[in-house]
Amino acid sequence: MEIKRRKTRQINVGGVTVGGGAPVRVQSMTNTETADADATIKQVRKLVKAGCELVRIGVTDKASVRALKKIIAVSSVPIIADVHFNPKLAIDSFNAGAAGVRINPGNISEENITQIAREAGKRGVAIRVGVNAGSLQKSLLKKYGHPTPEALAESALGAVRLIATAGCENIKVSVKASSAGATIDSYRLLSQQTDLPLHIGVTEAGPLLSGTVKSSVGLGILLAEGIGDTMRVSLTTDPVQEVMVAKEILSSLGLLAKIEIISCPTCARTETDLIELVEDVEEALAKDFWPPIKVAIMGCVVNGPGEAREADIGVACGKGRGVLFRFGKPVKNVEEDDYFEELMKELVTIKKNWRERI
Ligand code: SF4
């Protein structure tokens, strides 16, 4: 399937291009106490290592602004301040070096949005208008009865007009709801009404498993329709997992080239502990950057050789031993106890050659 991405305006967030044909950017948000600069820096580094390209940090008070400055000084990716209620914190965040702010029109007045936008415009930094179904303006709730897609879009575009009028053009927009269906409807509608880049996400998606499924369905459908320029998967867990899930969603749609494990679900024919082997390989791969290699780890000789042959590297496990495939060809038999070491050895060699090719 070839995805035709929607044409959006390109903006710049601290040196990272967003929209206008740029890759879909992966974002996440720290959940440490921002004022604890050391802990937050540590988490930002972990997120970046996992593949996060833009990190959002909640700025709630003066202490977090002070910490924000320290965090930005050492961060290798742009930092976006998440500000609610208080316009001064947004402006202080710009002064601390934030590449942008996220504001929610549901909890900040029009005058304050204009004030923030003027300052952002002067500095060339970005603003995300982040509308959330759970915190919509009362006037819109009264008008529409519920946080409908029309209400979310009206909220977002009202704020966009204020920001643009105040002289800030680096704007992206999000209209998140906590169900996949409402999120899809809202972004479909919004994408017909603006060519600004869209940050997509299902808000408060939930715990790791159900939140991953909900986000994959919601964001996957939008991305397949070409909607989405940056994305965040919101999960109630370590935010590193959010980044990993986001990358898997992008990779599954061919929007991100990354290492891919193809493994069978196991069945009565499986004669090795395939689940443990796949988990070990996945854990080892998560610790480092890998080029987009396809690894097949298969449980038997039914589909094993076929999948292993199609992958860059693969093993078709049999009883007590299996066959190792390299670029489509069987290269040797491997004893069951050596599957992991042999696969990792091959992967390291491919990675090394990949670097040399680059
Ligand atoms: Fe079962 Fe073999 Fe298919 Fe794995 S590849 S699910 S072991 S039949």
Short mmCIF file of N, CA and C in Angstrom, two decimals, residues 172-289:
data_model
loop_
_atom_site.label_atom_id
_atom_site.label_comp_id
_atom_site.label_asym_id
_atom_site.label_seq_id
_atom_site.Cartn_x
_atom_site.Cartn_y
_atom_site.Cartn_z
N LYS A 172 1.04 24.35 14.69
CA LYS A 172 0.47 23.03 14.39
C LYS A 172 -0.73 22.81 15.30
N VAL A 173 -1.53 21.85 14.92
CA VAL A 173 -2.83 21.74 15.58
C VAL A 173 -3.11 20.28 15.96
N SER A 174 -3.77 20.11 17.10
CA SER A 174 -4.24 18.77 17.44
C SER A 174 -5.65 18.86 18.02
N VAL A 175 -6.44 17.83 17.76
CA VAL A 175 -7.82 17.75 18.30
C VAL A 175 -8.02 16.33 18.83
N LYS A 176 -7.54 16.11 20.05
CA LYS A 176 -7.52 14.73 20.55
C LYS A 176 -8.78 14.38 21.34
N ALA A 177 -9.21 13.14 21.16
CA ALA A 177 -10.31 12.60 21.97
C ALA A 177 -9.82 11.27 22.53
N SER A 178 -10.53 10.73 23.52
CA SER A 178 -10.01 9.52 24.16
C SER A 178 -10.53 8.23 23.52
N SER A 179 -11.32 8.33 22.46
CA SER A 179 -11.69 7.10 21.73
C SER A 179 -11.13 7.19 20.33
N ALA A 180 -10.83 6.03 19.77
CA ALA A 180 -10.24 6.02 18.42
C ALA A 180 -11.22 6.63 17.41
N GLY A 181 -12.51 6.26 17.52
CA GLY A 181 -13.50 6.74 16.55
C GLY A 181 -13.63 8.25 16.56
N ALA A 182 -13.77 8.84 17.77
CA ALA A 182 -13.94 10.30 17.86
C ALA A 182 -12.68 11.01 17.38
N THR A 183 -11.52 10.42 17.66
CA THR A 183 -10.26 11.04 17.21
C THR A 183 -10.21 11.04 15.68
N ILE A 184 -10.56 9.91 15.09
CA ILE A 184 -10.53 9.81 13.61
C ILE A 184 -11.48 10.85 13.00
N ASP A 185 -12.72 10.90 13.52
CA ASP A 185 -13.70 11.86 12.96
C ASP A 185 -13.19 13.29 13.10
N SER A 186 -12.61 13.60 14.25
CA SER A 186 -12.17 14.98 14.49
C SER A 186 -11.04 15.38 13.55
N TYR A 187 -10.08 14.49 13.37
CA TYR A 187 -8.95 14.85 12.49
C TYR A 187 -9.37 14.87 11.02
N ARG A 188 -10.27 13.97 10.66
CA ARG A 188 -10.76 13.99 9.26
C ARG A 188 -11.38 15.35 8.97
N LEU A 189 -12.21 15.81 9.91
CA LEU A 189 -12.89 17.09 9.71
C LEU A 189 -11.87 18.23 9.69
N LEU A 190 -10.99 18.23 10.68
CA LEU A 190 -10.00 19.31 10.78
C LEU A 190 -9.13 19.38 9.53
N SER A 191 -8.75 18.23 9.01
CA SER A 191 -7.84 18.22 7.85
C SER A 191 -8.50 18.80 6.60
N GLN A 192 -9.86 18.84 6.62
CA GLN A 192 -10.54 19.47 5.48
C GLN A 192 -10.59 20.99 5.64
N GLN A 193 -10.32 21.45 6.86
CA GLN A 193 -10.52 22.88 7.14
C GLN A 193 -9.22 23.67 7.26
N THR A 194 -8.09 22.99 7.29
CA THR A 194 -6.82 23.72 7.39
C THR A 194 -5.70 22.94 6.71
N ASP A 195 -4.72 23.67 6.23
CA ASP A 195 -3.55 22.98 5.68
C ASP A 195 -2.37 23.07 6.66
N LEU A 196 -2.65 23.47 7.89
CA LEU A 196 -1.58 23.49 8.90
C LEU A 196 -1.19 22.05 9.25
N PRO A 197 0.07 21.83 9.62
CA PRO A 197 0.45 20.48 10.01
C PRO A 197 -0.31 20.02 11.25
N LEU A 198 -0.65 18.74 11.27
CA LEU A 198 -1.45 18.21 12.37
C LEU A 198 -0.63 17.27 13.24
N HIS A 199 -0.75 17.49 14.52
CA HIS A 199 -0.15 16.58 15.51
C HIS A 199 -1.26 15.61 15.90
N ILE A 200 -1.07 14.31 15.67
CA ILE A 200 -2.16 13.39 15.95
C ILE A 200 -1.89 12.54 17.19
N GLY A 201 -2.97 12.18 17.85
CA GLY A 201 -2.85 11.34 19.04
C GLY A 201 -4.23 11.02 19.56
N VAL A 202 -4.34 9.86 20.19
CA VAL A 202 -5.57 9.53 20.94
C VAL A 202 -5.20 9.87 22.37
N THR A 203 -5.91 10.80 22.95
CA THR A 203 -5.50 11.24 24.28
C THR A 203 -5.91 10.24 25.36
N GLU A 204 -5.11 10.19 26.42
CA GLU A 204 -5.43 9.33 27.56
C GLU A 204 -5.86 7.94 27.08
N ALA A 205 -5.05 7.37 26.19
CA ALA A 205 -5.45 6.11 25.54
C ALA A 205 -5.53 4.95 26.53
N GLY A 206 -4.78 5.01 27.63
CA GLY A 206 -4.91 3.96 28.64
C GLY A 206 -3.61 3.22 28.89
N PRO A 207 -3.71 2.04 29.52
CA PRO A 207 -2.51 1.26 29.84
C PRO A 207 -1.85 0.66 28.60
N LEU A 208 -0.70 0.04 28.81
CA LEU A 208 0.15 -0.38 27.69
C LEU A 208 -0.60 -1.17 26.61
N LEU A 209 -1.28 -2.25 26.98
CA LEU A 209 -1.89 -3.09 25.95
C LEU A 209 -3.08 -2.41 25.28
N SER A 210 -4.08 -2.02 26.09
CA SER A 210 -5.29 -1.45 25.47
C SER A 210 -4.98 -0.10 24.83
N GLY A 211 -4.09 0.67 25.45
CA GLY A 211 -3.73 1.97 24.88
C GLY A 211 -2.98 1.83 23.56
N THR A 212 -2.16 0.80 23.48
CA THR A 212 -1.42 0.56 22.24
C THR A 212 -2.39 0.19 21.12
N VAL A 213 -3.35 -0.68 21.45
CA VAL A 213 -4.31 -1.09 20.42
C VAL A 213 -5.15 0.11 19.98
N LYS A 214 -5.66 0.86 20.95
CA LYS A 214 -6.50 2.01 20.63
C LYS A 214 -5.74 3.02 19.77
N SER A 215 -4.50 3.29 20.16
CA SER A 215 -3.68 4.25 19.41
C SER A 215 -3.35 3.71 18.02
N SER A 216 -3.07 2.42 17.95
CA SER A 216 -2.70 1.85 16.66
C SER A 216 -3.87 1.92 15.69
N VAL A 217 -5.07 1.66 16.20
CA VAL A 217 -6.26 1.73 15.34
C VAL A 217 -6.50 3.19 14.94
N GLY A 218 -6.58 4.06 15.93
CA GLY A 218 -6.90 5.47 15.66
C GLY A 218 -5.86 6.14 14.78
N LEU A 219 -4.61 6.03 15.19
CA LEU A 219 -3.55 6.72 14.45
C LEU A 219 -3.25 6.00 13.14
N GLY A 220 -3.36 4.67 13.16
CA GLY A 220 -3.09 3.90 11.95
C GLY A 220 -4.04 4.28 10.83
N ILE A 221 -5.32 4.41 11.17
CA ILE A 221 -6.31 4.77 10.14
C ILE A 221 -6.02 6.17 9.61
N LEU A 222 -5.75 7.11 10.51
CA LEU A 222 -5.45 8.48 10.06
C LEU A 222 -4.20 8.51 9.18
N LEU A 223 -3.17 7.83 9.63
CA LEU A 223 -1.91 7.84 8.86
C LEU A 223 -2.12 7.19 7.50
N ALA A 224 -2.90 6.13 7.46
CA ALA A 224 -3.15 5.46 6.18
C ALA A 224 -3.89 6.39 5.22
N GLU A 225 -4.66 7.32 5.79
CA GLU A 225 -5.36 8.30 4.94
C GLU A 225 -4.48 9.52 4.65
N GLY A 226 -3.25 9.47 5.12
CA GLY A 226 -2.31 10.56 4.83
C GLY A 226 -2.37 11.69 5.83
N ILE A 227 -3.13 11.50 6.92
CA ILE A 227 -3.30 12.57 7.92
C ILE A 227 -2.32 12.37 9.07
N GLY A 228 -1.60 13.44 9.41
CA GLY A 228 -0.68 13.36 10.55
C GLY A 228 0.73 13.75 10.16
N ASP A 229 1.25 14.76 10.87
CA ASP A 229 2.62 15.22 10.59
C ASP A 229 3.54 14.99 11.78
N THR A 230 2.95 14.96 12.97
CA THR A 230 3.69 14.50 14.15
C THR A 230 2.71 13.64 14.92
N MET A 231 3.22 12.77 15.78
CA MET A 231 2.31 11.92 16.53
C MET A 231 2.82 11.63 17.93
N ARG A 232 1.87 11.44 18.82
CA ARG A 232 2.22 10.95 20.14
C ARG A 232 1.27 9.83 20.51
N VAL A 233 1.82 8.76 21.02
CA VAL A 233 1.01 7.69 21.57
C VAL A 233 0.98 7.94 23.08
N SER A 234 -0.20 8.18 23.63
CA SER A 234 -0.30 8.46 25.08
C SER A 234 -0.59 7.18 25.84
N LEU A 235 0.33 6.78 26.69
CA LEU A 235 0.12 5.54 27.45
C LEU A 235 0.39 5.77 28.93
N THR A 236 -0.31 5.03 29.78
CA THR A 236 -0.06 5.14 31.22
C THR A 236 1.08 4.19 31.57
N THR A 237 2.27 4.57 31.16
CA THR A 237 3.44 3.73 31.44
C THR A 237 4.69 4.57 31.14
N ASP A 238 5.84 3.95 31.16
CA ASP A 238 7.08 4.63 30.84
C ASP A 238 6.97 5.26 29.43
N PRO A 239 7.20 6.57 29.29
CA PRO A 239 7.03 7.19 27.97
C PRO A 239 7.94 6.60 26.88
N VAL A 240 9.00 5.90 27.28
CA VAL A 240 9.84 5.24 26.26
C VAL A 240 8.98 4.26 25.46
N GLN A 241 8.03 3.63 26.14
CA GLN A 241 7.12 2.70 25.44
C GLN A 241 6.27 3.44 24.40
N GLU A 242 5.92 4.69 24.71
CA GLU A 242 5.12 5.48 23.76
C GLU A 242 5.90 5.65 22.45
N VAL A 243 7.18 5.92 22.61
CA VAL A 243 8.02 6.13 21.42
C VAL A 243 8.14 4.83 20.63
N MET A 244 8.32 3.73 21.37
CA MET A 244 8.47 2.45 20.68
C MET A 244 7.19 2.06 19.93
N VAL A 245 6.05 2.31 20.56
CA VAL A 245 4.78 1.99 19.89
C VAL A 245 4.59 2.90 18.67
N ALA A 246 4.88 4.18 18.84
CA ALA A 246 4.73 5.11 17.70
C ALA A 246 5.58 4.65 16.52
N LYS A 247 6.80 4.24 16.83
CA LYS A 247 7.69 3.80 15.73
C LYS A 247 7.18 2.53 15.08
N GLU A 248 6.60 1.64 15.88
CA GLU A 248 6.04 0.41 15.30
C GLU A 248 4.85 0.73 14.39
N ILE A 249 4.02 1.69 14.82
CA ILE A 249 2.86 2.06 13.98
C ILE A 249 3.37 2.61 12.65
N LEU A 250 4.33 3.51 12.72
CA LEU A 250 4.86 4.11 11.48
C LEU A 250 5.51 3.05 10.60
N SER A 251 6.28 2.18 11.24
CA SER A 251 6.98 1.14 10.48
C SER A 251 6.00 0.19 9.81
N SER A 252 4.91 -0.15 10.52
CA SER A 252 3.96 -1.12 9.95
C SER A 252 3.26 -0.55 8.73
N LEU A 253 3.23 0.78 8.61
CA LEU A 253 2.60 1.41 7.44
C LEU A 253 3.63 1.82 6.38
N GLY A 254 4.86 1.46 6.63
CA GLY A 254 5.91 1.81 5.67
C GLY A 254 6.29 3.28 5.72
N LEU A 255 5.96 3.94 6.86
CA LEU A 255 6.30 5.37 6.98
C LEU A 255 7.61 5.59 7.73
N LEU A 256 8.20 4.51 8.19
CA LEU A 256 9.47 4.60 8.90
C LEU A 256 10.26 3.32 8.64
N ALA A 257 11.49 3.49 8.20
CA ALA A 257 12.32 2.31 7.97
C ALA A 257 13.02 1.95 9.27
N LYS A 258 12.66 0.82 9.85
CA LYS A 258 13.31 0.40 11.09
C LYS A 258 13.46 -1.12 11.10
N ILE A 259 14.25 -1.62 12.01
CA ILE A 259 14.42 -3.08 12.08
C ILE A 259 13.06 -3.73 12.40
N GLU A 260 12.83 -4.86 11.76
CA GLU A 260 11.51 -5.49 11.90
C GLU A 260 11.70 -6.97 12.24
N ILE A 261 11.00 -7.44 13.26
CA ILE A 261 11.04 -8.87 13.59
C ILE A 261 9.77 -9.52 13.04
N ILE A 262 9.97 -10.54 12.23
CA ILE A 262 8.83 -11.33 11.76
C ILE A 262 8.90 -12.65 12.52
N SER A 263 7.89 -12.93 13.30
CA SER A 263 7.94 -14.19 14.06
C SER A 263 6.55 -14.80 14.07
N CYS A 264 6.51 -16.13 14.14
CA CYS A 264 5.21 -16.79 14.07
C CYS A 264 4.57 -16.83 15.45
N PRO A 265 3.27 -17.06 15.52
CA PRO A 265 2.59 -17.03 16.82
C PRO A 265 2.85 -18.28 17.67
N THR A 266 3.55 -19.25 17.10
CA THR A 266 3.78 -20.59 17.68
C THR A 266 2.48 -21.42 17.67
N CYS A 267 2.64 -22.73 17.60
CA CYS A 267 1.49 -23.63 17.62
C CYS A 267 1.97 -25.02 18.05
N ALA A 268 1.15 -26.01 17.84
CA ALA A 268 1.50 -27.36 18.28
C ALA A 268 2.75 -27.89 17.58
N ARG A 269 3.09 -27.30 16.45
CA ARG A 269 4.28 -27.78 15.72
C ARG A 269 5.59 -27.18 16.24
N THR A 270 5.48 -26.14 17.06
CA THR A 270 6.70 -25.46 17.54
C THR A 270 7.48 -26.41 18.46
N GLU A 271 8.77 -26.56 18.16
CA GLU A 271 9.55 -27.51 18.97
C GLU A 271 10.72 -26.85 19.69
N THR A 272 10.58 -25.53 19.87
CA THR A 272 11.61 -24.81 20.63
C THR A 272 10.91 -23.72 21.43
N ASP A 273 11.61 -23.10 22.38
CA ASP A 273 10.96 -22.02 23.13
C ASP A 273 11.10 -20.73 22.33
N LEU A 274 10.24 -20.64 21.32
CA LEU A 274 10.33 -19.52 20.38
C LEU A 274 9.97 -18.18 21.05
N ILE A 275 9.00 -18.24 21.95
CA ILE A 275 8.56 -16.98 22.59
C ILE A 275 9.74 -16.36 23.33
N GLU A 276 10.48 -17.18 24.09
CA GLU A 276 11.62 -16.67 24.85
C GLU A 276 12.70 -16.14 23.89
N LEU A 277 12.93 -16.87 22.81
CA LEU A 277 13.96 -16.44 21.85
C LEU A 277 13.59 -15.07 21.24
N VAL A 278 12.33 -14.93 20.83
CA VAL A 278 11.89 -13.66 20.22
C VAL A 278 11.98 -12.53 21.24
N GLU A 279 11.58 -12.81 22.48
CA GLU A 279 11.66 -11.77 23.52
C GLU A 279 13.10 -11.36 23.77
N ASP A 280 14.01 -12.34 23.79
CA ASP A 280 15.43 -12.02 24.01
C ASP A 280 15.97 -11.15 22.88
N VAL A 281 15.62 -11.51 21.65
CA VAL A 281 16.13 -10.73 20.50
C VAL A 281 15.53 -9.32 20.55
N GLU A 282 14.23 -9.24 20.83
CA GLU A 282 13.58 -7.92 20.87
C GLU A 282 14.23 -7.05 21.94
N GLU A 283 14.51 -7.63 23.10
CA GLU A 283 15.12 -6.87 24.19
C GLU A 283 16.52 -6.40 23.79
N ALA A 284 17.27 -7.29 23.15
CA ALA A 284 18.63 -6.92 22.74
C ALA A 284 18.59 -5.80 21.68
N LEU A 285 17.65 -5.87 20.78
CA LEU A 285 17.57 -4.87 19.71
C LEU A 285 17.15 -3.51 20.26
N ALA A 286 16.32 -3.53 21.32
CA ALA A 286 15.81 -2.27 21.86
C ALA A 286 16.92 -1.43 22.50
N LYS A 287 18.08 -2.05 22.75
CA LYS A 287 19.14 -1.32 23.46
C LYS A 287 19.97 -0.45 22.54
N ASP A 288 19.74 -0.54 21.25
CA ASP A 288 20.66 0.16 20.34
C ASP A 288 19.93 0.59 19.08
N PHE A 289 20.60 1.39 18.29
CA PHE A 289 20.04 1.76 16.99
C PHE A 289 20.37 0.67 15.96
#
